[in-house]
Amino acid sequence: MELAFIPSPSSGVVYLGPIPLRGYAFCIIIGVFVAVWLGNKRWIARGGQSGTVADIAVWAVPFGLVGGRLYHVITDYELYFSEGRDWVDAFKVWEGGLGIWGAIALGAVGAWIGARRRGIPLPAYADAIAPGIAIAQAIGRWGNWFNQELYGKATDVPWALKITQDTDGRVPGTYHPTFLYESLWCIGVALLVIWADRKWKLGHGRAFALYVASYCVGRFWIEYMRVDDAHHILGLRLNCWTALGVFLLAVIYMVVSARTRPGREEVVEPGVSDGSAGDGDGEAEDEVDLSKDEAEVEAEAKKT
């Protein structure tokens, strides 16, 4: 009797008419657009201007892609620089291999540059974009499905992932779909951050820190399930240790930030005081004009 399972695609390439587009790259691109769209809505709700998130993303996304690739290549250098490997493959991002830790770290540098050029606080921007990043990760993980990579231990559960490729020592069979587990976890993280931000009005980077901490919790146990080759330290995969360390840093930041800078930023962008700036300017000008008229009347009365 054939067990139920999630089928793997026969090819990792999606064709848009005559144009070939790798499924991995397609998922990354869609994820970026969703993150910018949601981040823009949240930024406007925080009192910022439409388009600011996209302007800063122009800096953050390229930096993030470079950082993600660097982390992957450095931590899995043997895939590109060992005997029988071609080092040129290290530049083939479309074939998979982006480390979220490097992407967030170097992406933050790009975002800092963009935010500094616009004169806005980076923590406020990070809070606005945090749920969007989590959803982008959820979408991006499906790129691993296209590539038949990053799966877990062998299993016969109904939602098992069927692997058909036997390259790089992979044995065809059914395995835990860790890409799916992480995708669902990231959606949960996004919903958690949105809910917590509405309830407690998180500010000064605390919404972003909550995203980081909650993601690390899921990444730790999902990473523990994976069976692809990885460096181990004291019996744990390198990314498990990374998740643990980053989780502790995020929690410490939330605690310290809540004590030193409670509340939320009142102004997140120069020239914009709140989310209704576009609707309230006319009223403000009318009030100024009325006050001027009253002053002129009082002056005339004193002369007479």
PDB file of N, CA, C and O in Angstrom, residues 118-171:
ATOM      1  N   ARG A 118      18.006  58.615   5.086  1.00  0.00           N
ATOM      2  CA  ARG A 118      16.675  59.196   5.201  1.00  0.00           C
ATOM      3  C   ARG A 118      16.467  59.900   6.530  1.00  0.00           C
ATOM      4  O   ARG A 118      15.431  60.538   6.753  1.00  0.00           O
ATOM      5  N   GLY A 119      17.408  59.753   7.444  1.00  0.00           N
ATOM      6  CA  GLY A 119      17.307  60.408   8.741  1.00  0.00           C
ATOM      7  C   GLY A 119      16.265  59.809   9.655  1.00  0.00           C
ATOM      8  O   GLY A 119      15.631  60.518  10.447  1.00  0.00           O
ATOM      9  N   ILE A 120      16.071  58.488   9.571  1.00  0.00           N
ATOM     10  CA  ILE A 120      15.077  57.835  10.426  1.00  0.00           C
ATOM     11  C   ILE A 120      15.772  56.823  11.338  1.00  0.00           C
ATOM     12  O   ILE A 120      16.855  56.322  11.017  1.00  0.00           O
ATOM     13  N   PRO A 121      15.179  56.527  12.502  1.00  0.00           N
ATOM     14  CA  PRO A 121      15.791  55.577  13.432  1.00  0.00           C
ATOM     15  C   PRO A 121      15.683  54.145  12.914  1.00  0.00           C
ATOM     16  O   PRO A 121      14.587  53.676  12.571  1.00  0.00           O
ATOM     17  N   LEU A 122      16.805  53.454  12.858  1.00  0.00           N
ATOM     18  CA  LEU A 122      16.814  52.071  12.382  1.00  0.00           C
ATOM     19  C   LEU A 122      15.933  51.141  13.218  1.00  0.00           C
ATOM     20  O   LEU A 122      15.235  50.292  12.664  1.00  0.00           O
ATOM     21  N   PRO A 123      15.918  51.250  14.568  1.00  0.00           N
ATOM     22  CA  PRO A 123      15.055  50.350  15.352  1.00  0.00           C
ATOM     23  C   PRO A 123      13.581  50.458  14.972  1.00  0.00           C
ATOM     24  O   PRO A 123      12.882  49.437  14.931  1.00  0.00           O
ATOM     25  N   ALA A 124      13.102  51.671  14.691  1.00  0.00           N
ATOM     26  CA  ALA A 124      11.706  51.830  14.299  1.00  0.00           C
ATOM     27  C   ALA A 124      11.437  51.145  12.968  1.00  0.00           C
ATOM     28  O   ALA A 124      10.396  50.504  12.770  1.00  0.00           O
ATOM     29  N   TYR A 125      12.371  51.292  12.037  1.00  0.00           N
ATOM     30  CA  TYR A 125      12.238  50.624  10.735  1.00  0.00           C
ATOM     31  C   TYR A 125      12.241  49.108  10.913  1.00  0.00           C
ATOM     32  O   TYR A 125      11.445  48.387  10.285  1.00  0.00           O
ATOM     33  N   ALA A 126      13.130  48.610  11.770  1.00  0.00           N
ATOM     34  CA  ALA A 126      13.217  47.166  12.012  1.00  0.00           C
ATOM     35  C   ALA A 126      11.920  46.628  12.602  1.00  0.00           C
ATOM     36  O   ALA A 126      11.467  45.532  12.240  1.00  0.00           O
ATOM     37  N   ASP A 127      11.305  47.387  13.504  1.00  0.00           N
ATOM     38  CA  ASP A 127      10.034  46.960  14.085  1.00  0.00           C
ATOM     39  C   ASP A 127       8.946  46.852  13.023  1.00  0.00           C
ATOM     40  O   ASP A 127       8.114  45.937  13.046  1.00  0.00           O
ATOM     41  N   ALA A 128       8.935  47.797  12.093  1.00  0.00           N
ATOM     42  CA  ALA A 128       7.903  47.798  11.053  1.00  0.00           C
ATOM     43  C   ALA A 128       8.076  46.639  10.088  1.00  0.00           C
ATOM     44  O   ALA A 128       7.098  46.034   9.639  1.00  0.00           O
ATOM     45  N   ILE A 129       9.306  46.292   9.772  1.00  0.00           N
ATOM     46  CA  ILE A 129       9.567  45.290   8.744  1.00  0.00           C
ATOM     47  C   ILE A 129       9.636  43.866   9.290  1.00  0.00           C
ATOM     48  O   ILE A 129       9.597  42.891   8.527  1.00  0.00           O
ATOM     49  N   ALA A 130       9.710  43.701  10.623  1.00  0.00           N
ATOM     50  CA  ALA A 130       9.949  42.386  11.229  1.00  0.00           C
ATOM     51  C   ALA A 130       8.959  41.305  10.795  1.00  0.00           C
ATOM     52  O   ALA A 130       9.374  40.226  10.353  1.00  0.00           O
ATOM     53  N   PRO A 131       7.624  41.523  10.887  1.00  0.00           N
ATOM     54  CA  PRO A 131       6.707  40.457  10.455  1.00  0.00           C
ATOM     55  C   PRO A 131       6.853  40.121   8.979  1.00  0.00           C
ATOM     56  O   PRO A 131       6.715  38.963   8.580  1.00  0.00           O
ATOM     57  N   GLY A 132       7.143  41.126   8.167  1.00  0.00           N
ATOM     58  CA  GLY A 132       7.336  40.894   6.746  1.00  0.00           C
ATOM     59  C   GLY A 132       8.539  40.010   6.464  1.00  0.00           C
ATOM     60  O   GLY A 132       8.513  39.173   5.551  1.00  0.00           O
ATOM     61  N   ILE A 133       9.605  40.187   7.243  1.00  0.00           N
ATOM     62  CA  ILE A 133      10.784  39.340   7.077  1.00  0.00           C
ATOM     63  C   ILE A 133      10.432  37.896   7.388  1.00  0.00           C
ATOM     64  O   ILE A 133      10.847  36.968   6.681  1.00  0.00           O
ATOM     65  N   ALA A 134       9.655  37.683   8.455  1.00  0.00           N
ATOM     66  CA  ALA A 134       9.266  36.326   8.823  1.00  0.00           C
ATOM     67  C   ALA A 134       8.443  35.676   7.711  1.00  0.00           C
ATOM     68  O   ALA A 134       8.639  34.498   7.383  1.00  0.00           O
ATOM     69  N   ILE A 135       7.517  36.428   7.124  1.00  0.00           N
ATOM     70  CA  ILE A 135       6.702  35.881   6.037  1.00  0.00           C
ATOM     71  C   ILE A 135       7.573  35.631   4.809  1.00  0.00           C
ATOM     72  O   ILE A 135       7.374  34.633   4.087  1.00  0.00           O
ATOM     73  N   ALA A 136       8.540  36.508   4.550  1.00  0.00           N
ATOM     74  CA  ALA A 136       9.458  36.301   3.435  1.00  0.00           C
ATOM     75  C   ALA A 136      10.243  35.002   3.624  1.00  0.00           C
ATOM     76  O   ALA A 136      10.473  34.248   2.668  1.00  0.00           O
ATOM     77  N   GLN A 137      10.647  34.719   4.861  1.00  0.00           N
ATOM     78  CA  GLN A 137      11.328  33.465   5.145  1.00  0.00           C
ATOM     79  C   GLN A 137      10.404  32.278   4.901  1.00  0.00           C
ATOM     80  O   GLN A 137      10.832  31.247   4.380  1.00  0.00           O
ATOM     81  N   ALA A 138       9.136  32.423   5.291  1.00  0.00           N
ATOM     82  CA  ALA A 138       8.175  31.344   5.087  1.00  0.00           C
ATOM     83  C   ALA A 138       8.036  31.018   3.605  1.00  0.00           C
ATOM     84  O   ALA A 138       7.961  29.841   3.211  1.00  0.00           O
ATOM     85  N   ILE A 139       7.993  32.048   2.783  1.00  0.00           N
ATOM     86  CA  ILE A 139       7.882  31.843   1.340  1.00  0.00           C
ATOM     87  C   ILE A 139       9.200  31.319   0.767  1.00  0.00           C
ATOM     88  O   ILE A 139       9.225  30.398  -0.054  1.00  0.00           O
ATOM     89  N   GLY A 140      10.296  31.881   1.233  1.00  0.00           N
ATOM     90  CA  GLY A 140      11.607  31.488   0.721  1.00  0.00           C
ATOM     91  C   GLY A 140      11.940  30.035   0.987  1.00  0.00           C
ATOM     92  O   GLY A 140      12.654  29.400   0.189  1.00  0.00           O
ATOM     93  N   ARG A 141      11.439  29.469   2.091  1.00  0.00           N
ATOM     94  CA  ARG A 141      11.727  28.077   2.415  1.00  0.00           C
ATOM     95  C   ARG A 141      11.194  27.116   1.352  1.00  0.00           C
ATOM     96  O   ARG A 141      11.692  26.006   1.206  1.00  0.00           O
ATOM     97  N   TRP A 142      10.181  27.534   0.611  1.00  0.00           N
ATOM     98  CA  TRP A 142       9.671  26.664  -0.441  1.00  0.00           C
ATOM     99  C   TRP A 142      10.674  26.534  -1.578  1.00  0.00           C
ATOM    100  O   TRP A 142      10.558  25.624  -2.424  1.00  0.00           O
ATOM    101  N   GLY A 143      11.660  27.413  -1.616  1.00  0.00           N
ATOM    102  CA  GLY A 143      12.734  27.246  -2.583  1.00  0.00           C
ATOM    103  C   GLY A 143      13.517  25.973  -2.314  1.00  0.00           C
ATOM    104  O   GLY A 143      14.026  25.327  -3.241  1.00  0.00           O
ATOM    105  N   ASN A 144      13.616  25.589  -1.033  1.00  0.00           N
ATOM    106  CA  ASN A 144      14.282  24.329  -0.685  1.00  0.00           C
ATOM    107  C   ASN A 144      13.489  23.126  -1.180  1.00  0.00           C
ATOM    108  O   ASN A 144      14.055  22.076  -1.480  1.00  0.00           O
ATOM    109  N   TRP A 145      12.174  23.274  -1.240  1.00  0.00           N
ATOM    110  CA  TRP A 145      11.333  22.205  -1.794  1.00  0.00           C
ATOM    111  C   TRP A 145      11.656  22.007  -3.272  1.00  0.00           C
ATOM    112  O   TRP A 145      11.776  20.873  -3.755  1.00  0.00           O
ATOM    113  N   PHE A 146      11.805  23.109  -4.013  1.00  0.00           N
ATOM    114  CA  PHE A 146      12.155  23.007  -5.425  1.00  0.00           C
ATOM    115  C   PHE A 146      13.498  22.312  -5.613  1.00  0.00           C
ATOM    116  O   PHE A 146      13.693  21.556  -6.564  1.00  0.00           O
ATOM    117  N   ASN A 147      14.428  22.573  -4.701  1.00  0.00           N
ATOM    118  CA  ASN A 147      15.778  22.015  -4.820  1.00  0.00           C
ATOM    119  C   ASN A 147      15.930  20.651  -4.160  1.00  0.00           C
ATOM    120  O   ASN A 147      17.015  20.065  -4.205  1.00  0.00           O
ATOM    121  N   GLN A 148      14.874  20.155  -3.514  1.00  0.00           N
ATOM    122  CA  GLN A 148      14.923  18.872  -2.795  1.00  0.00           C
ATOM    123  C   GLN A 148      16.103  18.854  -1.820  1.00  0.00           C
ATOM    124  O   GLN A 148      16.966  17.971  -1.847  1.00  0.00           O
ATOM    125  N   GLU A 149      16.105  19.827  -0.897  1.00  0.00           N
ATOM    126  CA  GLU A 149      17.216  19.950   0.035  1.00  0.00           C
ATOM    127  C   GLU A 149      16.710  20.316   1.429  1.00  0.00           C
ATOM    128  O   GLU A 149      15.552  20.690   1.602  1.00  0.00           O
ATOM    129  N   LEU A 150      17.589  20.176   2.405  1.00  0.00           N
ATOM    130  CA  LEU A 150      17.308  20.546   3.796  1.00  0.00           C
ATOM    131  C   LEU A 150      16.116  19.803   4.372  1.00  0.00           C
ATOM    132  O   LEU A 150      15.260  20.379   5.023  1.00  0.00           O
ATOM    133  N   TYR A 151      16.074  18.510   4.169  1.00  0.00           N
ATOM    134  CA  TYR A 151      15.003  17.694   4.733  1.00  0.00           C
ATOM    135  C   TYR A 151      15.471  17.039   6.032  1.00  0.00           C
ATOM    136  O   TYR A 151      16.653  17.076   6.380  1.00  0.00           O
ATOM    137  N   GLY A 152      14.513  16.428   6.756  1.00  0.00           N
ATOM    138  CA  GLY A 152      14.833  15.827   8.041  1.00  0.00           C
ATOM    139  C   GLY A 152      15.047  14.329   7.962  1.00  0.00           C
ATOM    140  O   GLY A 152      15.378  13.784   6.901  1.00  0.00           O
ATOM    141  N   LYS A 153      14.819  13.668   9.066  1.00  0.00           N
ATOM    142  CA  LYS A 153      15.048  12.232   9.144  1.00  0.00           C
ATOM    143  C   LYS A 153      14.000  11.466   8.352  1.00  0.00           C
ATOM    144  O   LYS A 153      12.917  11.967   8.069  1.00  0.00           O
ATOM    145  N   ALA A 154      14.328  10.237   8.007  1.00  0.00           N
ATOM    146  CA  ALA A 154      13.394   9.389   7.266  1.00  0.00           C
ATOM    147  C   ALA A 154      12.140   9.136   8.101  1.00  0.00           C
ATOM    148  O   ALA A 154      12.215   8.948   9.324  1.00  0.00           O
ATOM    149  N   THR A 155      10.993   9.153   7.452  1.00  0.00           N
ATOM    150  CA  THR A 155       9.737   8.953   8.156  1.00  0.00           C
ATOM    151  C   THR A 155       8.670   8.465   7.186  1.00  0.00           C
ATOM    152  O   THR A 155       8.819   8.600   5.958  1.00  0.00           O
ATOM    153  N   ASP A 156       7.594   7.915   7.741  1.00  0.00           N
ATOM    154  CA  ASP A 156       6.472   7.480   6.905  1.00  0.00           C
ATOM    155  C   ASP A 156       5.176   8.193   7.302  1.00  0.00           C
ATOM    156  O   ASP A 156       4.081   7.715   7.028  1.00  0.00           O
ATOM    157  N   VAL A 157       5.300   9.369   7.952  1.00  0.00           N
ATOM    158  CA  VAL A 157       4.106  10.144   8.308  1.00  0.00           C
ATOM    159  C   VAL A 157       3.419  10.598   7.017  1.00  0.00           C
ATOM    160  O   VAL A 157       4.064  10.723   5.962  1.00  0.00           O
ATOM    161  N   PRO A 158       2.100  10.843   7.048  1.00  0.00           N
ATOM    162  CA  PRO A 158       1.370  11.205   5.823  1.00  0.00           C
ATOM    163  C   PRO A 158       1.883  12.457   5.136  1.00  0.00           C
ATOM    164  O   PRO A 158       1.689  12.615   3.926  1.00  0.00           O
ATOM    165  N   TRP A 159       2.526  13.358   5.902  1.00  0.00           N
ATOM    166  CA  TRP A 159       3.027  14.599   5.294  1.00  0.00           C
ATOM    167  C   TRP A 159       4.527  14.518   4.987  1.00  0.00           C
ATOM    168  O   TRP A 159       5.186  15.538   4.783  1.00  0.00           O
ATOM    169  N   ALA A 160       5.059  13.311   4.888  1.00  0.00           N
ATOM    170  CA  ALA A 160       6.477  13.139   4.585  1.00  0.00           C
ATOM    171  C   ALA A 160       6.793  13.685   3.194  1.00  0.00           C
ATOM    172  O   ALA A 160       5.946  13.720   2.302  1.00  0.00           O
ATOM    173  N   LEU A 161       8.023  14.129   3.027  1.00  0.00           N
ATOM    174  CA  LEU A 161       8.494  14.660   1.743  1.00  0.00           C
ATOM    175  C   LEU A 161       9.201  13.542   0.983  1.00  0.00           C
ATOM    176  O   LEU A 161      10.097  12.886   1.508  1.00  0.00           O
ATOM    177  N   LYS A 162       8.791  13.323  -0.255  1.00  0.00           N
ATOM    178  CA  LYS A 162       9.426  12.285  -1.068  1.00  0.00           C
ATOM    179  C   LYS A 162      10.581  12.875  -1.851  1.00  0.00           C
ATOM    180  O   LYS A 162      10.396  13.773  -2.672  1.00  0.00           O
ATOM    181  N   ILE A 163      11.777  12.384  -1.591  1.00  0.00           N
ATOM    182  CA  ILE A 163      12.983  12.827  -2.273  1.00  0.00           C
ATOM    183  C   ILE A 163      13.272  11.852  -3.407  1.00  0.00           C
ATOM    184  O   ILE A 163      13.307  10.634  -3.197  1.00  0.00           O
ATOM    185  N   THR A 164      13.475  12.390  -4.599  1.00  0.00           N
ATOM    186  CA  THR A 164      13.732  11.539  -5.764  1.00  0.00           C
ATOM    187  C   THR A 164      15.150  11.672  -6.277  1.00  0.00           C
ATOM    188  O   THR A 164      15.630  10.803  -7.001  1.00  0.00           O
ATOM    189  N   GLN A 165      15.836  12.756  -5.946  1.00  0.00           N
ATOM    190  CA  GLN A 165      17.204  12.954  -6.417  1.00  0.00           C
ATOM    191  C   GLN A 165      18.180  12.170  -5.548  1.00  0.00           C
ATOM    192  O   GLN A 165      18.013  12.071  -4.332  1.00  0.00           O
ATOM    193  N   ASP A 166      19.211  11.617  -6.170  1.00  0.00           N
ATOM    194  CA  ASP A 166      20.211  10.856  -5.424  1.00  0.00           C
ATOM    195  C   ASP A 166      21.599  11.476  -5.536  1.00  0.00           C
ATOM    196  O   ASP A 166      22.611  10.808  -5.349  1.00  0.00           O
ATOM    197  N   THR A 167      21.638  12.782  -5.837  1.00  0.00           N
ATOM    198  CA  THR A 167      22.932  13.467  -5.939  1.00  0.00           C
ATOM    199  C   THR A 167      23.494  13.771  -4.554  1.00  0.00           C
ATOM    200  O   THR A 167      22.764  13.860  -3.565  1.00  0.00           O
ATOM    201  N   ASP A 168      24.813  13.952  -4.493  1.00  0.00           N
ATOM    202  CA  ASP A 168      25.510  14.292  -3.243  1.00  0.00           C
ATOM    203  C   ASP A 168      25.190  13.324  -2.113  1.00  0.00           C
ATOM    204  O   ASP A 168      25.070  13.714  -0.952  1.00  0.00           O
ATOM    205  N   GLY A 169      25.041  12.052  -2.450  1.00  0.00           N
ATOM    206  CA  GLY A 169      24.829  11.044  -1.423  1.00  0.00           C
ATOM    207  C   GLY A 169      23.420  10.934  -0.887  1.00  0.00           C
ATOM    208  O   GLY A 169      23.163  10.194   0.058  1.00  0.00           O
ATOM    209  N   ARG A 170      22.487  11.679  -1.474  1.00  0.00           N
ATOM    210  CA  ARG A 170      21.111  11.621  -1.002  1.00  0.00           C
ATOM    211  C   ARG A 170      20.451  10.329  -1.472  1.00  0.00           C
ATOM    212  O   ARG A 170      20.565   9.948  -2.629  1.00  0.00           O
ATOM    213  N   VAL A 171      19.759   9.674  -0.571  1.00  0.00           N
ATOM    214  CA  VAL A 171      19.084   8.419  -0.886  1.00  0.00           C
ATOM    215  C   VAL A 171      17.602   8.704  -1.093  1.00  0.00           C
ATOM    216  O   VAL A 171      16.949   9.268  -0.211  1.00  0.00           O
TER     217      VAL A 171
END
